[in-house]
Coordinates of N, CA and C in Angstrom, one line a residue:
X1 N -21.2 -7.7 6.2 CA -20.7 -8.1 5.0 C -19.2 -7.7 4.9
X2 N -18.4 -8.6 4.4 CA -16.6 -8.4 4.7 C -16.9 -7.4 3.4
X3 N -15.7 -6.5 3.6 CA -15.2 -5.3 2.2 C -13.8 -6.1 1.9
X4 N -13.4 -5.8 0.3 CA -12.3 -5.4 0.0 C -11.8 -4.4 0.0
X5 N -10.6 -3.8 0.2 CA -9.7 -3.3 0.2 C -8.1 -2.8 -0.1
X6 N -8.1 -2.0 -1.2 CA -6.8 -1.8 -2.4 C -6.4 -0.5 -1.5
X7 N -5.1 -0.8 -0.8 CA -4.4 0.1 -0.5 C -2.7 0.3 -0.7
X8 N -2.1 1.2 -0.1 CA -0.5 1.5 -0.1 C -0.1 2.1 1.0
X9 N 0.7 1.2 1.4 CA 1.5 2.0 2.9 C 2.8 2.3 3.0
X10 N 3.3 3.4 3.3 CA 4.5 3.7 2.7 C 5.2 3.9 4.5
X11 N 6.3 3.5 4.7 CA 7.2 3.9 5.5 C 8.6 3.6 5.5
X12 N 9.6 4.3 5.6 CA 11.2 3.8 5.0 C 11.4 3.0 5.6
X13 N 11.2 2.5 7.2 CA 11.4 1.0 7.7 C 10.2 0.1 7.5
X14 N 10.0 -0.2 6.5 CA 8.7 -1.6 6.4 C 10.0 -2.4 5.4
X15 N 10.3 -3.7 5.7 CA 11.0 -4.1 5.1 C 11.1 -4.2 3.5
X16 N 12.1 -4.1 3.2 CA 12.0 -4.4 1.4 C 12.0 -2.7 0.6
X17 N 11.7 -1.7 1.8 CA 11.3 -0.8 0.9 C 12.3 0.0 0.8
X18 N 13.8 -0.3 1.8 CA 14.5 0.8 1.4 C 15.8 -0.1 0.2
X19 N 15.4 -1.0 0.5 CA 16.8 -1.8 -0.7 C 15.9 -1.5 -2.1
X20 N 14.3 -1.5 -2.2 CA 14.0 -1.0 -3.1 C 13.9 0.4 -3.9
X21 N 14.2 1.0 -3.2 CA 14.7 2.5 -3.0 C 16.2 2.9 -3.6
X22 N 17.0 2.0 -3.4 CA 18.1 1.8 -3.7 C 18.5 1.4 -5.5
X23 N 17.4 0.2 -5.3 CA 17.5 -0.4 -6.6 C 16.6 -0.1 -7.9
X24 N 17.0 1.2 -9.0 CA 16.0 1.8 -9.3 C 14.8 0.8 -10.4
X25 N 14.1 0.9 -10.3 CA 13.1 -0.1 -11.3 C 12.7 -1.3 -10.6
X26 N 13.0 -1.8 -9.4 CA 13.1 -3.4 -9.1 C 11.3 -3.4 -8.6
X27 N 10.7 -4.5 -8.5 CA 9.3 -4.4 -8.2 C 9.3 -6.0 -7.6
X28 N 8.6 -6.2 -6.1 CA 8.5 -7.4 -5.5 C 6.8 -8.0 -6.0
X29 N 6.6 -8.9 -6.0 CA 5.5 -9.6 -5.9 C 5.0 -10.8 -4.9
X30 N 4.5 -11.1 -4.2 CA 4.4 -12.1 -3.0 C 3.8 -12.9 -3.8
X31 N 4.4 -14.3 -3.2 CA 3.4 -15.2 -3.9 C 3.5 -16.4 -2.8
X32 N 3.4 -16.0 -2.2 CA 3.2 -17.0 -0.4 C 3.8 -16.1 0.9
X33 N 2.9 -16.3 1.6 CA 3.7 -16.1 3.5 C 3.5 -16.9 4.3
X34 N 4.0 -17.3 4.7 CA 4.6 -18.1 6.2 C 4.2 -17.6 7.4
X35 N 3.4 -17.7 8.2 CA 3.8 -16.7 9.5 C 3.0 -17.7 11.0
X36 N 4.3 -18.8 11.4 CA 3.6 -19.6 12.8 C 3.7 -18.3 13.8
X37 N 4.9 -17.4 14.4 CA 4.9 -16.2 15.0 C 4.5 -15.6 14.1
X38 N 3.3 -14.4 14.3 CA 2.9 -12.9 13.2 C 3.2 -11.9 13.5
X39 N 4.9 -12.0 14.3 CA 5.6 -10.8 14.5 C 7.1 -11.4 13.2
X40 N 7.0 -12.3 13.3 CA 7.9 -13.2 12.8 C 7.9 -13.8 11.1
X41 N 6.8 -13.1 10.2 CA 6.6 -13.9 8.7 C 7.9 -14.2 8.1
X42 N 7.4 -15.4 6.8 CA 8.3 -15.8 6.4 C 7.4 -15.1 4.4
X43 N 8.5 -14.3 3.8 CA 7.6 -14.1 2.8 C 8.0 -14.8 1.7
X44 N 7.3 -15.2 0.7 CA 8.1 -15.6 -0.8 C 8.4 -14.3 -1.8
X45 N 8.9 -13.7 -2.2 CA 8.8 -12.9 -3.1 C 9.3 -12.8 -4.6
X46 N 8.5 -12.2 -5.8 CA 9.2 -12.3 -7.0 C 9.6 -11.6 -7.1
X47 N 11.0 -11.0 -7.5 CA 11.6 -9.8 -8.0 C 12.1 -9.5 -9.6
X48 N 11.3 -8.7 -10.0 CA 11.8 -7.6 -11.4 C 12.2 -6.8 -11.5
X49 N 13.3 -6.5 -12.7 CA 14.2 -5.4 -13.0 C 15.5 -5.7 -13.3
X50 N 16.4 -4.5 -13.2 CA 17.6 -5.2 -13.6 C 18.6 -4.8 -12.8
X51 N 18.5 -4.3 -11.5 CA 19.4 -4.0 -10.8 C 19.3 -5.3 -9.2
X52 N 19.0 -6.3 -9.7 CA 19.4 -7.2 -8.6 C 21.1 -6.8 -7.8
X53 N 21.9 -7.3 -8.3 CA 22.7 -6.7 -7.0 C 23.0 -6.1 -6.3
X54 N 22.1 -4.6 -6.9 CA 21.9 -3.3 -5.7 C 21.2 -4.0 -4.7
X55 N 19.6 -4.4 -4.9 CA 18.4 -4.8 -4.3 C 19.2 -6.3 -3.5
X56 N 19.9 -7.1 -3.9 CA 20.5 -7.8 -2.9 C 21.3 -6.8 -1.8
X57 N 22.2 -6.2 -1.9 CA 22.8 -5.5 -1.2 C 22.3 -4.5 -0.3
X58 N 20.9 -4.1 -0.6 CA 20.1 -3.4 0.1 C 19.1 -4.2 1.3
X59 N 19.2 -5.7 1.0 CA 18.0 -5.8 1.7 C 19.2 -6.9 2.8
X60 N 20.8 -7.2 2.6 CA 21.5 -7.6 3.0 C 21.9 -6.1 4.7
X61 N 21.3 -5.0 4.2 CA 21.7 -3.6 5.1 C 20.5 -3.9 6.1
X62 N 19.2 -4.1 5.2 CA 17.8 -3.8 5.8 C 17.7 -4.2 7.5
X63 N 17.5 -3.6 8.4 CA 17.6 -4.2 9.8 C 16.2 -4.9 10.0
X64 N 15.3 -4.5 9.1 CA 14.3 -5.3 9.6 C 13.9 -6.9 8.4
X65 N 15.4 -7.6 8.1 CA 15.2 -8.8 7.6 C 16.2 -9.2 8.5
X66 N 16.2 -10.4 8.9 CA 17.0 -11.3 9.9 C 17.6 -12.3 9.2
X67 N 17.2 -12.5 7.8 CA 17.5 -13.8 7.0 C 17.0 -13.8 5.4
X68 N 17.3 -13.9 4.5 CA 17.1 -13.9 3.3 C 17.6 -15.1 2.2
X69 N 16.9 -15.4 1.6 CA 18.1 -16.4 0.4 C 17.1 -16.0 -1.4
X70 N 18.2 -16.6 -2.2 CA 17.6 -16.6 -3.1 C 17.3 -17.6 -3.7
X71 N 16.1 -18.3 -4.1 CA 15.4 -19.4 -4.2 C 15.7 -20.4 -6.0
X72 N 15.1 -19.4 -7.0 CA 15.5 -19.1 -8.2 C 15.8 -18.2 -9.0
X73 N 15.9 -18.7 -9.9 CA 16.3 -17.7 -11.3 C 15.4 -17.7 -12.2
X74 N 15.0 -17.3 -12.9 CA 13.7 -17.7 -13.9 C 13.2 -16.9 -14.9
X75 N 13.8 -16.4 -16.3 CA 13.2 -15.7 -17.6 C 13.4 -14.2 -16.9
X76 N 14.6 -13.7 -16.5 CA 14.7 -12.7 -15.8 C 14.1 -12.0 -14.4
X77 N 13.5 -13.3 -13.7 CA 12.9 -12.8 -12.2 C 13.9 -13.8 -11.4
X78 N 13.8 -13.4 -10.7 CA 14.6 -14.1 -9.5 C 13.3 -14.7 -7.8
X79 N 13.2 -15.7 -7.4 CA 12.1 -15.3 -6.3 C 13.3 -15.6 -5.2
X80 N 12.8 -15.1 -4.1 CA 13.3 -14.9 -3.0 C 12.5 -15.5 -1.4
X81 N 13.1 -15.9 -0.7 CA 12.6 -16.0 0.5 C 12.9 -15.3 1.8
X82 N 12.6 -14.4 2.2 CA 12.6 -13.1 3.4 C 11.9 -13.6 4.5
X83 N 12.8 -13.6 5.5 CA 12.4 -14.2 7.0 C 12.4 -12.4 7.5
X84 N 11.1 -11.8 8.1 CA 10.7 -10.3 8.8 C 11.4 -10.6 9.7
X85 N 12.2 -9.7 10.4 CA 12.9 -10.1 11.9 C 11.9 -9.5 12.6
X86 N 11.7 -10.0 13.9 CA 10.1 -9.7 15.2 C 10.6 -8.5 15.5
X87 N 12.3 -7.9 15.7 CA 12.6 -6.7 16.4 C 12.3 -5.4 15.6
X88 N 12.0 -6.1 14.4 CA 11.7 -4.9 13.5 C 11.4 -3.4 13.9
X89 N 11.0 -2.2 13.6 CA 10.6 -0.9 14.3 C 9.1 -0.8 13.6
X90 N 9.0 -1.9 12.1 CA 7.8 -1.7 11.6 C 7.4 -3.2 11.0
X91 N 6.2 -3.9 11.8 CA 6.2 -5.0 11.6 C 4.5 -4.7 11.7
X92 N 3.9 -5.2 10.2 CA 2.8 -5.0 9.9 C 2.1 -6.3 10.2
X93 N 2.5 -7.4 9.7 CA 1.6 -8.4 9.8 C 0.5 -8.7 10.9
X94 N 1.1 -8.8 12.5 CA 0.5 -8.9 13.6 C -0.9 -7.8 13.6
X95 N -0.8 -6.8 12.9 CA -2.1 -6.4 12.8 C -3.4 -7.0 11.8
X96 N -2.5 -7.4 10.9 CA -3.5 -8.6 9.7 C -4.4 -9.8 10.8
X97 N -3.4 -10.2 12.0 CA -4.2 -11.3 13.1 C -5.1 -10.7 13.9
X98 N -4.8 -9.6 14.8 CA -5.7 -8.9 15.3 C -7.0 -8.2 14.7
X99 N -7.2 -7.9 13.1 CA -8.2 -7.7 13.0 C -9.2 -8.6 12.0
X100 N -8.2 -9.6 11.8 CA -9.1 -10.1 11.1 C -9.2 -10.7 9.8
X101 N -8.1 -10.3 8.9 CA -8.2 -9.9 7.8 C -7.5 -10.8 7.1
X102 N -7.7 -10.8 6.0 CA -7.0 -12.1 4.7 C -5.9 -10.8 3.6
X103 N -4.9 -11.6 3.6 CA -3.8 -10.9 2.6 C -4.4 -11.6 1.3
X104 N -4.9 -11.0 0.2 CA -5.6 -11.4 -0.8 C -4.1 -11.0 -2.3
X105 N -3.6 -10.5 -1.9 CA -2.3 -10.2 -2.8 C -1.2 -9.0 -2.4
X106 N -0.2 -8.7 -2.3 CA 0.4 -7.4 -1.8 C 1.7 -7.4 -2.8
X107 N 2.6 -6.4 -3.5 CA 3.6 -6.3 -3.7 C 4.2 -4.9 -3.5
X108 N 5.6 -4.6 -3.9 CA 5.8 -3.3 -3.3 C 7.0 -3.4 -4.2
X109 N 7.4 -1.9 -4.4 CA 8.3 -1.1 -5.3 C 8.6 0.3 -4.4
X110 N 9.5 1.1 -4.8 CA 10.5 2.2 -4.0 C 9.3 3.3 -3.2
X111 N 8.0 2.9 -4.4 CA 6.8 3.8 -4.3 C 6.1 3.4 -2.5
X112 N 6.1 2.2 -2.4 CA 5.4 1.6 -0.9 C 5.2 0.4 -1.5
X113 N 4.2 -0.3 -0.1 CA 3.7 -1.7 -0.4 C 2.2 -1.5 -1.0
X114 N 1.9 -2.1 -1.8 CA 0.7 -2.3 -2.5 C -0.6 -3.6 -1.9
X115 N -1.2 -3.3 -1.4 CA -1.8 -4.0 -0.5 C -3.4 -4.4 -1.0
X116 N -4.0 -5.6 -1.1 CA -5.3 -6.2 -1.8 C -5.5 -7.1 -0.4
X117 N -6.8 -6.7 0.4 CA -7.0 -7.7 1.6 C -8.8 -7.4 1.8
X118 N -9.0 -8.3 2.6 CA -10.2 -8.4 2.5 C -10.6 -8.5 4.7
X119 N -11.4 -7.6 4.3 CA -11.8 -7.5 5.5 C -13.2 -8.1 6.3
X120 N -13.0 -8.0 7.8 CA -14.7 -8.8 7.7 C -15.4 -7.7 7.9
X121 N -15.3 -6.1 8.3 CA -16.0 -5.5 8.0 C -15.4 -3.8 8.2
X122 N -16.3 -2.4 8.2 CA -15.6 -1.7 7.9 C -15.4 -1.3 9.3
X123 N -15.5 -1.3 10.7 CA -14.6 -1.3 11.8 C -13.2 -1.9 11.6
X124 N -13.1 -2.9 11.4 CA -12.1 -3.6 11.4 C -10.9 -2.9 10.2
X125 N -11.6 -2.3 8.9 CA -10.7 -1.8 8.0 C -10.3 -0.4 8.9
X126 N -11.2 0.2 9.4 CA -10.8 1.3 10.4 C -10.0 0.9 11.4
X127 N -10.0 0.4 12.1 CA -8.8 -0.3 13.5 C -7.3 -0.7 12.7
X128 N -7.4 -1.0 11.2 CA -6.0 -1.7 10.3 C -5.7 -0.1 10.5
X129 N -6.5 0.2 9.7 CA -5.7 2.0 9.0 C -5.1 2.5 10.5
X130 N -5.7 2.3 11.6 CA -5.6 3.5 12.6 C -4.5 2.7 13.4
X131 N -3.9 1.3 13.2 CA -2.9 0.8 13.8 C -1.4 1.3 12.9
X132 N -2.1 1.0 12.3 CA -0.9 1.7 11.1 C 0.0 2.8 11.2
X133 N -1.3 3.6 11.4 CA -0.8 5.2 11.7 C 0.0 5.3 12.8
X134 N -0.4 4.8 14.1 CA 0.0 4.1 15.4 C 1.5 4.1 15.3
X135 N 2.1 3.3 14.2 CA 3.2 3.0 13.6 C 4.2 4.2 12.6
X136 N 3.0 4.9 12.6 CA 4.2 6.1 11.8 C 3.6 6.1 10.0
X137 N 2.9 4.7 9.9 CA 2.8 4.4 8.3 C 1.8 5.2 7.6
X138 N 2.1 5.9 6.2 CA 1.2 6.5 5.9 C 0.1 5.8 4.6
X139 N -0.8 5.8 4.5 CA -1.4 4.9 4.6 C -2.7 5.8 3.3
X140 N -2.6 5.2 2.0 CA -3.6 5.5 1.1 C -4.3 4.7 0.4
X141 N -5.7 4.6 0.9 CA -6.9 4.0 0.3 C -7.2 4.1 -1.3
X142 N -7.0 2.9 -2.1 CA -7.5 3.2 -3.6 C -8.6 2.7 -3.9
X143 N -8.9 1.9 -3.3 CA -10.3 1.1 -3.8 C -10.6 0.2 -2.6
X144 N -11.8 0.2 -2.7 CA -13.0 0.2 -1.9 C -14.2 -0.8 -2.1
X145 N -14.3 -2.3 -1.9 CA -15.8 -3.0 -2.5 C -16.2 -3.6 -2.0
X146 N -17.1 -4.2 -2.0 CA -17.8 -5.6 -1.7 C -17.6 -6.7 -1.7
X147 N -17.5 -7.4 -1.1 CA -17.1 -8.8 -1.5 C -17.9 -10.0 -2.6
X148 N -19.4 -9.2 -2.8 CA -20.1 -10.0 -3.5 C -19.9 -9.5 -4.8
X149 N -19.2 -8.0 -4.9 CA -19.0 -7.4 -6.4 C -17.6 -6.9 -6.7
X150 N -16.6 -8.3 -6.3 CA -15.5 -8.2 -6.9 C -14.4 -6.8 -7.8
X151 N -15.8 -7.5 -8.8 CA -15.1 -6.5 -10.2 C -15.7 -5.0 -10.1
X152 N -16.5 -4.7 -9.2 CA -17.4 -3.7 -9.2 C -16.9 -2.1 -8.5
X153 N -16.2 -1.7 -9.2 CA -15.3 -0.5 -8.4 C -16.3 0.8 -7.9
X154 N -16.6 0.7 -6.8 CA -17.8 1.2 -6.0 C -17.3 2.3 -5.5
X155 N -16.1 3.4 -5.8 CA -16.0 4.3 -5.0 C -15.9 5.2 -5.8
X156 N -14.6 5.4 -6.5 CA -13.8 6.4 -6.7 C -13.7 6.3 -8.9
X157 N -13.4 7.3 -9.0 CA -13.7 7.1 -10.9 C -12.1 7.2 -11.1
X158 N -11.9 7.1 -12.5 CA -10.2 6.5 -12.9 C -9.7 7.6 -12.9
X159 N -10.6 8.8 -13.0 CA -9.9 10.2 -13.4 C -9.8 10.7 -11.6
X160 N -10.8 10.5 -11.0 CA -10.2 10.6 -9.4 C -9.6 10.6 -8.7
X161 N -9.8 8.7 -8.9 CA -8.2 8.1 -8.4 C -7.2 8.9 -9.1
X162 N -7.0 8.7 -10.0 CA -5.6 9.5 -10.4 C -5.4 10.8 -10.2
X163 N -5.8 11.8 -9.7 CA -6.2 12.5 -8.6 C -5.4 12.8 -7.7
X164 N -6.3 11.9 -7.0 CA -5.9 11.2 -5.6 C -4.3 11.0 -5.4
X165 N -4.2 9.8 -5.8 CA -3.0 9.4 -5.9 C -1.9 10.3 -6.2
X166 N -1.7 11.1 -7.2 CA -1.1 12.0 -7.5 C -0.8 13.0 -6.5
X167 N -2.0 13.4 -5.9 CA -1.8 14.6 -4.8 C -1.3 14.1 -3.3
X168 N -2.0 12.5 -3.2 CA -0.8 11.7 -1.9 C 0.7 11.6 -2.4
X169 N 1.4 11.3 -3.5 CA 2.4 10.6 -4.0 C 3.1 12.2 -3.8
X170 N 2.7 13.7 -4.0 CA 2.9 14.7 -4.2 C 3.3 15.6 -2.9
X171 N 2.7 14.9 -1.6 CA 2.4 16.0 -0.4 C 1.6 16.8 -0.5
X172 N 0.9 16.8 -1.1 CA -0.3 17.7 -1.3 C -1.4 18.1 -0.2
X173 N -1.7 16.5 0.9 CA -2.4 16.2 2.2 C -1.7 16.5 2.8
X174 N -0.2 16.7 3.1 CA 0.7 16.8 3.8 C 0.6 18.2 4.6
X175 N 0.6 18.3 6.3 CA 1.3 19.9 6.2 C 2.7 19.8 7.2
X176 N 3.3 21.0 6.8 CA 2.4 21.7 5.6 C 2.5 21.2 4.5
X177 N 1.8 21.6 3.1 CA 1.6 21.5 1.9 C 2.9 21.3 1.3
X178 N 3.6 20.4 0.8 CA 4.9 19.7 -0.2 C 4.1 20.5 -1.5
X179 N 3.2 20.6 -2.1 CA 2.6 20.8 -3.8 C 1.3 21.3 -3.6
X180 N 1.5 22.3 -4.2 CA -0.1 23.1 -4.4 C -0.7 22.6 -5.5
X181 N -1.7 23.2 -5.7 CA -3.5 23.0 -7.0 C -2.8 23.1 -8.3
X182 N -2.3 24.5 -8.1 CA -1.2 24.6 -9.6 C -0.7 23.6 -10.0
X183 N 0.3 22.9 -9.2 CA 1.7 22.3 -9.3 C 0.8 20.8 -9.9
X184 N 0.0 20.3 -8.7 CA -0.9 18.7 -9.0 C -1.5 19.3 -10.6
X185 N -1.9 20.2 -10.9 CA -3.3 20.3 -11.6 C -2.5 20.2 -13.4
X186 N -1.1 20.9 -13.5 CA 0.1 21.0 -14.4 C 0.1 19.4 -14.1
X187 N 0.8 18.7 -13.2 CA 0.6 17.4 -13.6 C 0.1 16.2 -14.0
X188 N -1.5 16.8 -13.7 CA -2.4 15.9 -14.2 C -2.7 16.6 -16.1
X189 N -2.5 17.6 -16.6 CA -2.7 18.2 -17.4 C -4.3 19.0 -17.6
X190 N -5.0 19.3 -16.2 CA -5.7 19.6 -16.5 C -6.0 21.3 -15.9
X191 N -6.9 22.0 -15.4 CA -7.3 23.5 -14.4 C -7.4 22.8 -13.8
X192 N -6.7 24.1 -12.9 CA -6.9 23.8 -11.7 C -8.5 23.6 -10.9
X193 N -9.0 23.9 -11.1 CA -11.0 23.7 -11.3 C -11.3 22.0 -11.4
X194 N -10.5 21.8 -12.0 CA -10.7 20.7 -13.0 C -10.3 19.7 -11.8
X195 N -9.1 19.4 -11.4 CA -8.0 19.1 -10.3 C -8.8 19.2 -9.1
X196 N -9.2 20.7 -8.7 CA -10.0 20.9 -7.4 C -11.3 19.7 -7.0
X197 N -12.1 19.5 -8.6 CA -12.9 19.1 -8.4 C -13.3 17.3 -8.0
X198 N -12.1 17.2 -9.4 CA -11.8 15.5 -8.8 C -11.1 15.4 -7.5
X199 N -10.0 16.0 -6.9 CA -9.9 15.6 -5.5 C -11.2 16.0 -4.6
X200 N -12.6 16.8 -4.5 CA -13.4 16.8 -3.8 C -14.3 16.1 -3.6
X201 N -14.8 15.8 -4.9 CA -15.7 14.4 -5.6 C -15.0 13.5 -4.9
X202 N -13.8 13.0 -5.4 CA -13.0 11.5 -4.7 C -12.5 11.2 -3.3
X203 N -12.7 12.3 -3.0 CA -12.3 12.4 -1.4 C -14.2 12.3 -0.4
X204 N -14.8 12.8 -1.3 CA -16.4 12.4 -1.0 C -16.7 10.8 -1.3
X205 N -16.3 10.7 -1.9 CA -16.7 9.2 -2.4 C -16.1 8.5 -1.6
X206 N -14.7 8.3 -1.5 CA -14.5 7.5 -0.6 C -14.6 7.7 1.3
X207 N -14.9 8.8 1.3 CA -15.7 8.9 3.3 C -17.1 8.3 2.9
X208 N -17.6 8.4 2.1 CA -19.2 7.9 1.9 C -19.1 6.4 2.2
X209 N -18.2 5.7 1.2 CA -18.0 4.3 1.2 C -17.5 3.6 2.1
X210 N -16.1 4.4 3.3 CA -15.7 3.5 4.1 C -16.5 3.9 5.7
X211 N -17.0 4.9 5.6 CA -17.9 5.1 6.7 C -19.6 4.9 6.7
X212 N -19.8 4.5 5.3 CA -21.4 4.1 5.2 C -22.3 5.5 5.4
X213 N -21.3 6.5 5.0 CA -22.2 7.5 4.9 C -23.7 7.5 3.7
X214 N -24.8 7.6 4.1 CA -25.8 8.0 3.5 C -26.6 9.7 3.4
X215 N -27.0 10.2 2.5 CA -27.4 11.6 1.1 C -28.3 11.9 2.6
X216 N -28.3 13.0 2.9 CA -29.6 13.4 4.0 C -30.1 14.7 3.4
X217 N -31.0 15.3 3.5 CA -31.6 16.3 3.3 C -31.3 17.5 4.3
X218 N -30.9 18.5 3.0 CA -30.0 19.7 4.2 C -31.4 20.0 5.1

């Protein structure tokens, strides 16, 4: 059975991410790719916010764009067309061919790329993550499903995720440790108990789900 797959990969060379880094608020949206070479894509992208001519000037620096133009204008978005250059030092796509997988939506902001893809199964989501890594990219799992239950968020609970996310976005997984229990647990507003517990729960839930772990009797 293929899974879906809601993740974020963060690396300062994946293109787009350091001009967006630059440009504070700006947010891309894909709404087409191109790719006859899959070292080589061609992306469409929408861009929000209000620092366009930082975010031009940033992705005019970016070594890993070869080519850029601006397409329209439009109620305050602008779309764009981004040719990946193949010499890139971080070129994701070519792993999307080797394992398999369908780009179901992706955008990205200063935070990483935001990633919705569908996989044909969970080796293959495993061989994506572990090429990744391969690459330097760090790489956080948010959701987890089935392909026959869409809408059906099968892993992780909203207070988890947010959790989660917070203690990756934080260094928290990191060593050493960037943020301690205190520091996440003040930011989520809750004890640290509290904090402990949802990252243990949600860090269970999702090994259960992407490795098909099954409850065994101690």
């Amino acid at each position: 059975m293929s899974i879906v797959a809601e993740f974020r990969l963060v690396h300062p060379d994946i293109p787009t991410l350091d001009a967006l880094a630059r440009a504070d608020g700006m947010a891309l949206t894909a709404e087409q790719v191109i790719a006859d070479d899959p070292r080589h894509p061609t992306v469409f992208f929408w861009a929000e916010g209000e620092a366009f001519d930082v975010f031009e000037a940033g992705i005019d620096d970016d070594a890993g764009i070869c080519e850029w133009e601006r397409i329209e204008s439009l109620d305050g978005r602008r779309l764009y067309r981004i040719d990946i250059d193949g010499a890139a030092s971080v070129v994701i796509y070519p792993t999307d061919v080797e394992v398999g997988a369908s780009r179901l939506g992706f955008s990205a902001t200063a935070a990483g790329l935001d990633v919705r893809m569908r996989f044909p199964g969970r080796q293959e989501l495993e061989t994506y993550f572990a090429r990744c890594r391969e690459q330097g990219i760090d790489v956080s799992l948010t959701r987890l499903y089935g392909s026959e239950r869409d809408d059906d968020f099968l892993t992780v609970s909203p207070k988890q995720r947010e959790a989660l996310v917070a203690a990756a976005e934080r260094g928290y997984f990191r060593v050493p440790r960037e943020s301690d229990l205190s520091s996440l647990a003040g930011d989520l507003g809750v004890s640290a108990q509290s904090a402990s517990e949802r990252l243990r729960r949600g860090t269970e839930a999702l090994v259960r789900e992407a490795f098909d772990v099954d409850d065994r009797d101690a």
